[in-house]
Amino acid sequence: MKNTIKKTWMIASALTIGMAVLTPLQAGAASVETTDNSSINVQLEQKITGTIKNIYDDGMKLKAKDGKNYFISFHKFSDEQIEKMKLVEGQEVSIEGYTAESYADFFTFEVFKKGLPEEITKEDLTKLEKLFNEMKHVQNEIKKGVEKLTDEEIEKKREELQKIHEEMHQITKPYILANWQPQSFEEYMEDYGFNRRNIIIKENDNVQLKAIYEEWIKLKKSGDEEKANKKYEEFDKILEPYFDALNAPETFEEFMDSLKKVTEFFDIPAETLAKLKTLHGDLQKALEEKNDELYDKLHEEFNELLNQFEKPQTFEEYMANFEFKVSEADSQKLKQLYEEYQALDKKLEQEKSEETWEVIYNILAPYIKANEEILISASKITINGQDYLSQH
């Protein structure tokens, strides 16, 4: 288990690191001289043409003709505009817009305002915009000073954020409650997923839950959150044993089925499966008893036994996870290192295997960085000859 998870994590890390580090296009800025001989940076709009890779509620991924990957945000466009675009993966689109440093830059007050009820007054909108800007300011202070601020200073900033959120909530709360259309009890219960695990709620419990749910809705609508929360505690209390059943530990068979979805194995003999099943039960018991020392010992034993039957992923299969191609010279180095890593991993030589993986990562890092998604706040989208201009 341990080594399988470790390798999966390493692959995931390599695949996602490009999303974690985001750099704006330096070409998007120009220096402008002012009358007092100083200069300011003015960002120029980017013009991009490419093919849609993926479509999301808030944007789309684009593979551009310049070979780079982009995420195009829809935050300046209305839902009606996006619907009219009739976007389809594989379509060619042209984009104009500005680069952004992070996804947080897309969350503007205009975006926040989209989710508010139409009935909200101009006065309350003005208050909310002021609070929203304060919130963004504090968030930026935390982001920029995260390495310099003490834990105590960061905690104070978080408390400041919490206070702002609460003030905003108090303004929006009456409007949201007035527009709230709660789910029916049956729909609400369905969302828990009890049916998916064949967990049947007793009839008597179901009657009580429905009555409590309806009382809870009345209290929520009245704005009495304290009483509403107490009422919901009653709801949770009745559901507690059902939650325990829903979140019961995986059986050995369930664990192996989920593992086989991400890892290939040779045929495991019945005798070995029986040993693994016993170890799995012992692991669950050690976990419940919080016996970390025993758990680690059993974990290592389980891994050692299971790893003998794991089909190693070939170098070619591993590299197929990436969209980019590496040079022939780097490919040869990587293949040799990858096979060394697998041999060390098989012998459970963790320290050496991790050192080898670090070398692999260092070779791949420039390729990953070059394929990072560049974030674009679109101001114009052209598709099928039709131009769509941003609303703000």
GROMACS .gro file of C-alpha atoms in nm:
model
  392
    1MET     CA    1   0.000   0.000   0.000
    2LYS     CA    2   0.262   0.253   0.109
    3ASN     CA    3   0.485   0.229  -0.197
    4THR     CA    4   0.192   0.218  -0.438
    5ILE     CA    5   0.053   0.536  -0.286
    6LYS     CA    6   0.398   0.695  -0.287
    7LYS     CA    7   0.443   0.637  -0.660
    8THR     CA    8   0.093   0.756  -0.740
    9TRP     CA    9   0.163   1.074  -0.542
   10MET     CA   10   0.489   1.132  -0.725
   11ILE     CA   11   0.319   1.099  -1.062
   12ALA     CA   12   0.039   1.330  -0.950
   13SER     CA   13   0.293   1.583  -0.822
   14ALA     CA   14   0.472   1.587  -1.154
   15LEU     CA   15   0.146   1.626  -1.342
   16THR     CA   16   0.005   1.906  -1.127
   17ILE     CA   17   0.308   2.117  -1.043
   18GLY     CA   18   0.248   2.324  -1.354
   19MET     CA   19  -0.083   2.433  -1.206
   20ALA     CA   20   0.077   2.530  -0.876
   21VAL     CA   21   0.329   2.780  -1.015
   22LEU     CA   22   0.177   3.047  -1.236
   23THR     CA   23   0.379   3.311  -1.421
   24PRO     CA   24   0.234   3.598  -1.626
   25LEU     CA   25   0.368   3.662  -1.974
   26GLN     CA   26   0.645   3.918  -1.946
   27ALA     CA   27   0.573   4.015  -2.306
   28GLY     CA   28   0.239   4.146  -2.187
   29ALA     CA   29   0.387   4.452  -2.018
   30ALA     CA   30   0.524   4.769  -2.168
   31SER     CA   31   0.704   5.064  -2.008
   32VAL     CA   32   0.545   5.406  -2.059
   33GLU     CA   33   0.728   5.732  -1.990
   34THR     CA   34   0.539   5.998  -1.792
   35THR     CA   35   0.579   6.377  -1.795
   36ASP     CA   36   0.797   6.368  -1.482
   37ASN     CA   37   1.041   6.122  -1.652
   38SER     CA   38   0.923   5.833  -1.435
   39SER     CA   39   0.774   5.524  -1.595
   40ILE     CA   40   0.484   5.292  -1.524
   41ASN     CA   41   0.411   4.944  -1.649
   42VAL     CA   42   0.103   4.914  -1.868
   43GLN     CA   43  -0.007   4.562  -1.949
   44LEU     CA   44  -0.090   4.502  -2.314
   45GLU     CA   45  -0.365   4.265  -2.423
   46GLN     CA   46  -0.263   3.923  -2.547
   47LYS     CA   47  -0.411   3.787  -2.870
   48ILE     CA   48  -0.435   3.409  -2.881
   49THR     CA   49  -0.582   3.159  -3.125
   50GLY     CA   50  -0.612   2.795  -3.033
   51THR     CA   51  -0.822   2.484  -2.985
   52ILE     CA   52  -1.048   2.423  -2.685
   53LYS     CA   53  -0.922   2.131  -2.472
   54ASN     CA   54  -1.165   2.143  -2.178
   55ILE     CA   55  -1.468   2.352  -2.083
   56TYR     CA   56  -1.565   2.443  -1.724
   57ASP     CA   57  -1.831   2.663  -1.563
   58ASP     CA   58  -1.580   2.943  -1.506
   59GLY     CA   59  -1.351   2.908  -1.808
   60MET     CA   60  -1.183   2.684  -2.063
   61LYS     CA   61  -0.843   2.532  -2.131
   62LEU     CA   62  -0.688   2.619  -2.464
   63LYS     CA   63  -0.400   2.472  -2.665
   64ALA     CA   64  -0.279   2.774  -2.862
   65LYS     CA   65  -0.109   2.783  -3.201
   66ASP     CA   66   0.203   2.913  -3.025
   67GLY     CA   67   0.225   2.570  -2.857
   68LYS     CA   68   0.147   2.706  -2.509
   69ASN     CA   69  -0.136   2.607  -2.275
   70TYR     CA   70  -0.383   2.868  -2.150
   71PHE     CA   71  -0.671   2.888  -1.906
   72ILE     CA   72  -0.925   3.145  -2.029
   73SER     CA   73  -1.151   3.286  -1.759
   74PHE     CA   74  -1.518   3.364  -1.832
   75HIS     CA   75  -1.555   3.589  -1.526
   76LYS     CA   76  -1.618   3.904  -1.732
   77PHE     CA   77  -1.891   3.742  -1.942
   78SER     CA   78  -2.256   3.684  -1.857
   79ASP     CA   79  -2.413   3.338  -1.838
   80GLU     CA   80  -2.629   3.432  -2.138
   81GLN     CA   81  -2.319   3.515  -2.347
   82ILE     CA   82  -2.147   3.189  -2.253
   83GLU     CA   83  -2.462   2.993  -2.343
   84LYS     CA   84  -2.481   3.165  -2.685
   85MET     CA   85  -2.117   3.073  -2.761
   86LYS     CA   86  -2.215   2.702  -2.771
   87LEU     CA   87  -1.856   2.604  -2.691
   88VAL     CA   88  -1.744   2.253  -2.789
   89GLU     CA   89  -1.412   2.081  -2.722
   90GLY     CA   90  -1.197   2.079  -3.036
   91GLN     CA   91  -1.335   2.411  -3.165
   92GLU     CA   92  -1.097   2.686  -3.270
   93VAL     CA   93  -1.139   3.019  -3.088
   94SER     CA   94  -0.959   3.353  -3.077
   95ILE     CA   95  -0.910   3.536  -2.748
   96GLU     CA   96  -0.805   3.883  -2.645
   97GLY     CA   97  -0.729   3.957  -2.282
   98TYR     CA   98  -0.482   4.024  -2.002
   99THR     CA   99  -0.261   3.779  -1.817
  100ALA     CA  100  -0.329   3.707  -1.449
  101GLU     CA  101  -0.092   3.587  -1.178
  102SER     CA  102  -0.334   3.351  -1.003
  103TYR     CA  103  -0.688   3.215  -1.019
  104ALA     CA  104  -0.776   3.443  -0.726
  105ASP     CA  105  -0.735   3.742  -0.961
  106PHE     CA  106  -1.045   3.625  -1.149
  107PHE     CA  107  -1.265   3.656  -0.839
  108THR     CA  108  -1.360   4.022  -0.869
  109PHE     CA  109  -1.650   4.203  -0.706
  110GLU     CA  110  -1.840   4.178  -1.036
  111VAL     CA  111  -1.811   3.799  -1.017
  112PHE     CA  112  -1.919   3.801  -0.651
  113LYS     CA  113  -2.213   4.025  -0.741
  114LYS     CA  114  -2.339   3.772  -1.000
  115GLY     CA  115  -2.436   3.535  -0.719
  116LEU     CA  116  -2.639   3.793  -0.526
  117PRO     CA  117  -3.020   3.828  -0.544
  118GLU     CA  118  -3.143   4.102  -0.780
  119GLU     CA  119  -3.338   4.267  -0.496
  120ILE     CA  120  -3.024   4.383  -0.314
  121THR     CA  121  -3.015   4.765  -0.275
  122LYS     CA  122  -2.748   4.998  -0.415
  123GLU     CA  123  -2.663   5.103  -0.060
  124ASP     CA  124  -2.593   4.744   0.045
  125LEU     CA  125  -2.398   4.680  -0.277
  126THR     CA  126  -2.175   4.977  -0.195
  127LYS     CA  127  -2.112   4.839   0.157
  128LEU     CA  128  -2.038   4.493   0.015
  129GLU     CA  129  -1.795   4.627  -0.246
  130LYS     CA  130  -1.601   4.812   0.026
  131LEU     CA  131  -1.584   4.497   0.241
  132PHE     CA  132  -1.494   4.283  -0.061
  133ASN     CA  133  -1.199   4.509  -0.144
  134GLU     CA  134  -1.085   4.495   0.221
  135MET     CA  135  -1.106   4.115   0.206
  136LYS     CA  136  -0.892   4.100  -0.112
  137HIS     CA  137  -0.639   4.338   0.046
  138VAL     CA  138  -0.599   4.119   0.356
  139GLN     CA  139  -0.575   3.804   0.140
  140ASN     CA  140  -0.294   3.967  -0.062
  141GLU     CA  141  -0.114   4.069   0.259
  142ILE     CA  142  -0.123   3.706   0.377
  143LYS     CA  143  -0.012   3.575   0.036
  144LYS     CA  144   0.280   3.817  -0.001
  145GLY     CA  145   0.393   3.798   0.360
  146VAL     CA  146   0.339   3.429   0.427
  147GLU     CA  147   0.714   3.366   0.467
  148LYS     CA  148   0.779   3.685   0.668
  149LEU     CA  149   0.478   3.697   0.899
  150THR     CA  150   0.484   3.514   1.232
  151ASP     CA  151   0.218   3.252   1.309
  152GLU     CA  152   0.057   3.502   1.546
  153GLU     CA  153   0.044   3.772   1.274
  154ILE     CA  154  -0.106   3.530   1.022
  155GLU     CA  155  -0.367   3.423   1.278
  156LYS     CA  156  -0.460   3.790   1.334
  157LYS     CA  157  -0.499   3.839   0.958
  158ARG     CA  158  -0.724   3.532   0.942
  159GLU     CA  159  -0.934   3.667   1.227
  160GLU     CA  160  -0.962   3.993   1.033
  161LEU     CA  161  -1.080   3.799   0.728
  162GLN     CA  162  -1.334   3.610   0.937
  163LYS     CA  163  -1.471   3.937   1.071
  164ILE     CA  164  -1.509   4.078   0.716
  165HIS     CA  165  -1.681   3.757   0.599
  166GLU     CA  166  -1.924   3.782   0.890
  167GLU     CA  167  -2.007   4.146   0.808
  168MET     CA  168  -2.072   4.052   0.446
  169HIS     CA  169  -2.284   3.756   0.554
  170GLN     CA  170  -2.501   3.978   0.775
  171ILE     CA  171  -2.570   4.207   0.476
  172THR     CA  172  -2.651   3.928   0.228
  173LYS     CA  173  -2.831   3.696   0.472
  174PRO     CA  174  -3.182   3.851   0.459
  175TYR     CA  175  -3.176   3.866   0.076
  176ILE     CA  176  -3.054   3.507   0.044
  177LEU     CA  177  -3.311   3.374   0.292
  178ALA     CA  178  -3.591   3.559   0.113
  179ASN     CA  179  -3.491   3.388  -0.214
  180TRP     CA  180  -3.406   3.050  -0.063
  181GLN     CA  181  -3.600   2.758  -0.212
  182PRO     CA  182  -3.507   2.461   0.012
  183GLN     CA  183  -3.499   2.108  -0.124
  184SER     CA  184  -3.774   1.869  -0.033
  185PHE     CA  185  -3.689   1.636   0.255
  186GLU     CA  186  -3.664   1.342   0.014
  187GLU     CA  187  -3.418   1.526  -0.216
  188TYR     CA  188  -3.213   1.641   0.083
  189MET     CA  189  -3.181   1.287   0.219
  190GLU     CA  190  -3.090   1.150  -0.123
  191ASP     CA  191  -2.780   1.372  -0.132
  192TYR     CA  192  -2.630   1.182   0.163
  193GLY     CA  193  -2.586   0.874  -0.057
  194PHE     CA  194  -2.734   0.621   0.187
  195ASN     CA  195  -2.905   0.443  -0.103
  196ARG     CA  196  -2.574   0.384  -0.279
  197ARG     CA  197  -2.463   0.165   0.012
  198ASN     CA  198  -2.804   0.007   0.067
  199ILE     CA  199  -2.846   0.175   0.406
  200ILE     CA  200  -3.215   0.185   0.494
  201ILE     CA  201  -3.344   0.453   0.736
  202LYS     CA  202  -3.593   0.307   0.985
  203GLU     CA  203  -3.949   0.429   0.934
  204ASN     CA  204  -3.974   0.584   1.281
  205ASP     CA  205  -3.641   0.767   1.235
  206ASN     CA  206  -3.752   0.887   0.892
  207VAL     CA  207  -4.073   1.040   1.035
  208GLN     CA  208  -3.875   1.221   1.308
  209LEU     CA  209  -3.613   1.342   1.062
  210LYS     CA  210  -3.874   1.487   0.827
  211ALA     CA  211  -4.045   1.677   1.113
  212ILE     CA  212  -3.709   1.815   1.236
  213TYR     CA  213  -3.608   1.912   0.880
  214GLU     CA  214  -3.927   2.114   0.831
  215GLU     CA  215  -3.882   2.289   1.167
  216TRP     CA  216  -3.519   2.362   1.078
  217ILE     CA  217  -3.629   2.529   0.750
  218LYS     CA  218  -3.874   2.754   0.936
  219LEU     CA  219  -3.606   2.859   1.186
  220LYS     CA  220  -3.352   2.925   0.907
  221LYS     CA  221  -3.601   3.138   0.716
  222SER     CA  222  -3.678   3.337   1.033
  223GLY     CA  223  -3.306   3.419   1.061
  224ASP     CA  224  -3.270   3.257   1.406
  225GLU     CA  225  -2.945   3.073   1.335
  226GLU     CA  226  -2.882   2.972   1.696
  227LYS     CA  227  -3.213   2.784   1.724
  228ALA     CA  228  -3.173   2.648   1.371
  229ASN     CA  229  -2.830   2.506   1.458
  230LYS     CA  230  -2.963   2.342   1.775
  231LYS     CA  231  -3.247   2.189   1.574
  232TYR     CA  232  -2.998   2.054   1.321
  233GLU     CA  233  -2.800   1.891   1.603
  234GLU     CA  234  -3.112   1.681   1.671
  235PHE     CA  235  -3.115   1.583   1.304
  236ASP     CA  236  -2.749   1.477   1.314
  237LYS     CA  237  -2.798   1.283   1.637
  238ILE     CA  238  -3.061   1.057   1.476
  239LEU     CA  239  -2.843   1.009   1.166
  240GLU     CA  240  -2.524   0.929   1.362
  241PRO     CA  241  -2.550   0.546   1.342
  242TYR     CA  242  -2.636   0.572   0.973
  243PHE     CA  243  -2.329   0.789   0.914
  244ASP     CA  244  -2.117   0.527   1.093
  245ALA     CA  245  -2.248   0.264   0.852
  246LEU     CA  246  -2.197   0.495   0.553
  247ASN     CA  247  -1.837   0.570   0.651
  248ALA     CA  248  -1.748   0.217   0.759
  249PRO     CA  249  -1.388   0.115   0.675
  250GLU     CA  250  -1.336  -0.048   0.336
  251THR     CA  251  -1.345  -0.424   0.336
  252PHE     CA  252  -1.037  -0.600   0.200
  253GLU     CA  253  -1.227  -0.677  -0.121
  254GLU     CA  254  -1.331  -0.311  -0.165
  255PHE     CA  255  -0.973  -0.199  -0.099
  256MET     CA  256  -0.831  -0.436  -0.361
  257ASP     CA  257  -1.095  -0.338  -0.617
  258SER     CA  258  -1.013   0.033  -0.578
  259LEU     CA  259  -0.638  -0.040  -0.589
  260LYS     CA  260  -0.672  -0.241  -0.911
  261LYS     CA  261  -0.830   0.063  -1.079
  262VAL     CA  262  -0.497   0.249  -1.055
  263THR     CA  263  -0.241  -0.033  -1.039
  264GLU     CA  264  -0.198  -0.353  -1.240
  265PHE     CA  265  -0.110  -0.681  -1.068
  266PHE     CA  266  -0.001  -1.024  -1.174
  267ASP     CA  267  -0.231  -1.306  -1.061
  268ILE     CA  268  -0.210  -1.317  -0.681
  269PRO     CA  269  -0.231  -1.674  -0.542
  270ALA     CA  270  -0.522  -1.755  -0.310
  271GLU     CA  271  -0.282  -1.826  -0.023
  272THR     CA  272  -0.123  -1.479  -0.056
  273LEU     CA  273  -0.465  -1.312  -0.080
  274ALA     CA  274  -0.563  -1.482   0.246
  275LYS     CA  275  -0.247  -1.345   0.416
  276LEU     CA  276  -0.315  -0.998   0.278
  277LYS     CA  277  -0.673  -1.010   0.401
  278THR     CA  278  -0.557  -1.102   0.752
  279LEU     CA  279  -0.300  -0.820   0.749
  280HIS     CA  280  -0.566  -0.576   0.624
  281GLY     CA  281  -0.786  -0.668   0.922
  282ASP     CA  282  -0.493  -0.628   1.161
  283LEU     CA  283  -0.416  -0.287   1.007
  284GLN     CA  284  -0.774  -0.170   1.063
  285LYS     CA  285  -0.758  -0.283   1.425
  286ALA     CA  286  -0.422  -0.108   1.485
  287LEU     CA  287  -0.569   0.208   1.331
  288GLU     CA  288  -0.874   0.196   1.560
  289GLU     CA  289  -0.651   0.141   1.863
  290LYS     CA  290  -0.417   0.422   1.746
  291ASN     CA  291  -0.119   0.188   1.774
  292ASP     CA  292   0.111   0.370   1.529
  293GLU     CA  293   0.414   0.149   1.584
  294LEU     CA  294   0.220  -0.171   1.509
  295TYR     CA  295   0.040  -0.005   1.219
  296ASP     CA  296   0.371   0.094   1.050
  297LYS     CA  297   0.513  -0.256   1.100
  298LEU     CA  298   0.204  -0.423   0.951
  299HIS     CA  299   0.192  -0.165   0.671
  300GLU     CA  300   0.547  -0.249   0.566
  301GLU     CA  301   0.471  -0.621   0.579
  302PHE     CA  302   0.156  -0.570   0.368
  303ASN     CA  303   0.347  -0.363   0.109
  304GLU     CA  304   0.633  -0.608   0.086
  305LEU     CA  305   0.392  -0.894   0.018
  306LEU     CA  306   0.174  -0.703  -0.228
  307ASN     CA  307   0.462  -0.544  -0.423
  308GLN     CA  308   0.584  -0.887  -0.535
  309PHE     CA  309   0.277  -0.907  -0.762
  310GLU     CA  310   0.259  -0.548  -0.885
  311LYS     CA  311   0.311  -0.499  -1.259
  312PRO     CA  312   0.557  -0.210  -1.290
  313GLN     CA  313   0.452   0.079  -1.512
  314THR     CA  314   0.686   0.101  -1.810
  315PHE     CA  315   0.882   0.418  -1.878
  316GLU     CA  316   0.676   0.473  -2.194
  317GLU     CA  317   0.350   0.440  -1.998
  318TYR     CA  318   0.474   0.687  -1.739
  319MET     CA  319   0.579   0.944  -1.999
  320ALA     CA  320   0.240   0.912  -2.171
  321ASN     CA  321   0.095   1.097  -1.868
  322PHE     CA  322   0.258   1.416  -1.996
  323GLU     CA  323   0.145   1.623  -2.293
  324PHE     CA  324   0.497   1.734  -2.377
  325LYS     CA  325   0.784   1.547  -2.544
  326VAL     CA  326   1.137   1.549  -2.407
  327SER     CA  327   1.460   1.555  -2.610
  328GLU     CA  328   1.614   1.227  -2.721
  329ALA     CA  329   1.911   1.277  -2.486
  330ASP     CA  330   1.685   1.348  -2.186
  331SER     CA  331   1.460   1.057  -2.279
  332GLN     CA  332   1.753   0.815  -2.264
  333LYS     CA  333   1.869   0.954  -1.927
  334LEU     CA  334   1.516   0.941  -1.787
  335LYS     CA  335   1.457   0.584  -1.900
  336GLN     CA  336   1.777   0.464  -1.733
  337LEU     CA  337   1.695   0.652  -1.411
  338TYR     CA  338   1.334   0.534  -1.413
  339GLU     CA  339   1.442   0.169  -1.437
  340GLU     CA  340   1.697   0.225  -1.159
  341TYR     CA  341   1.422   0.379  -0.946
  342GLN     CA  342   1.193   0.079  -1.002
  343ALA     CA  343   1.468  -0.165  -0.907
  344LEU     CA  344   1.545   0.028  -0.586
  345ASP     CA  345   1.176   0.063  -0.506
  346LYS     CA  346   1.127  -0.312  -0.550
  347LYS     CA  347   1.402  -0.372  -0.294
  348LEU     CA  348   1.232  -0.120  -0.061
  349GLU     CA  349   1.548   0.095  -0.060
  350GLN     CA  350   1.345   0.407   0.006
  351GLU     CA  351   1.624   0.662   0.059
  352LYS     CA  352   1.808   0.570  -0.261
  353SER     CA  353   1.486   0.544  -0.463
  354GLU     CA  354   1.380   0.892  -0.350
  355GLU     CA  355   1.722   1.035  -0.445
  356THR     CA  356   1.685   0.881  -0.791
  357TRP     CA  357   1.334   1.019  -0.824
  358GLU     CA  358   1.465   1.367  -0.735
  359VAL     CA  359   1.707   1.345  -1.030
  360ILE     CA  360   1.418   1.240  -1.258
  361TYR     CA  361   1.211   1.531  -1.137
  362ASN     CA  362   1.493   1.781  -1.192
  363ILE     CA  363   1.522   1.673  -1.557
  364LEU     CA  364   1.145   1.698  -1.607
  365ALA     CA  365   1.099   2.029  -1.420
  366PRO     CA  366   1.195   2.264  -1.711
  367TYR     CA  367   0.953   2.080  -1.941
  368ILE     CA  368   0.676   2.101  -1.683
  369LYS     CA  369   0.742   2.473  -1.631
  370ALA     CA  370   0.739   2.540  -2.005
  371ASN     CA  371   0.396   2.372  -2.024
  372GLU     CA  372   0.237   2.563  -1.736
  373GLU     CA  373  -0.105   2.708  -1.806
  374ILE     CA  374  -0.093   3.082  -1.863
  375LEU     CA  375  -0.397   3.251  -1.707
  376ILE     CA  376  -0.592   3.494  -1.924
  377SER     CA  377  -0.875   3.725  -1.820
  378ALA     CA  378  -1.059   3.743  -2.152
  379SER     CA  379  -1.208   4.069  -2.277
  380LYS     CA  380  -1.309   3.936  -2.619
  381ILE     CA  381  -1.387   3.585  -2.744
  382THR     CA  382  -1.435   3.514  -3.115
  383ILE     CA  383  -1.596   3.186  -3.216
  384ASN     CA  384  -1.759   3.086  -3.546
  385GLY     CA  385  -1.699   3.439  -3.672
  386GLN     CA  386  -1.900   3.592  -3.387
  387ASP     CA  387  -1.739   3.836  -3.141
  388TYR     CA  388  -1.838   3.839  -2.773
  389LEU     CA  389  -1.721   4.138  -2.570
  390SER     CA  390  -1.681   4.130  -2.192
  391GLN     CA  391  -1.954   4.291  -1.980
  392HIS     CA  392  -1.708   4.474  -1.752
   0.00000   0.00000   0.00000
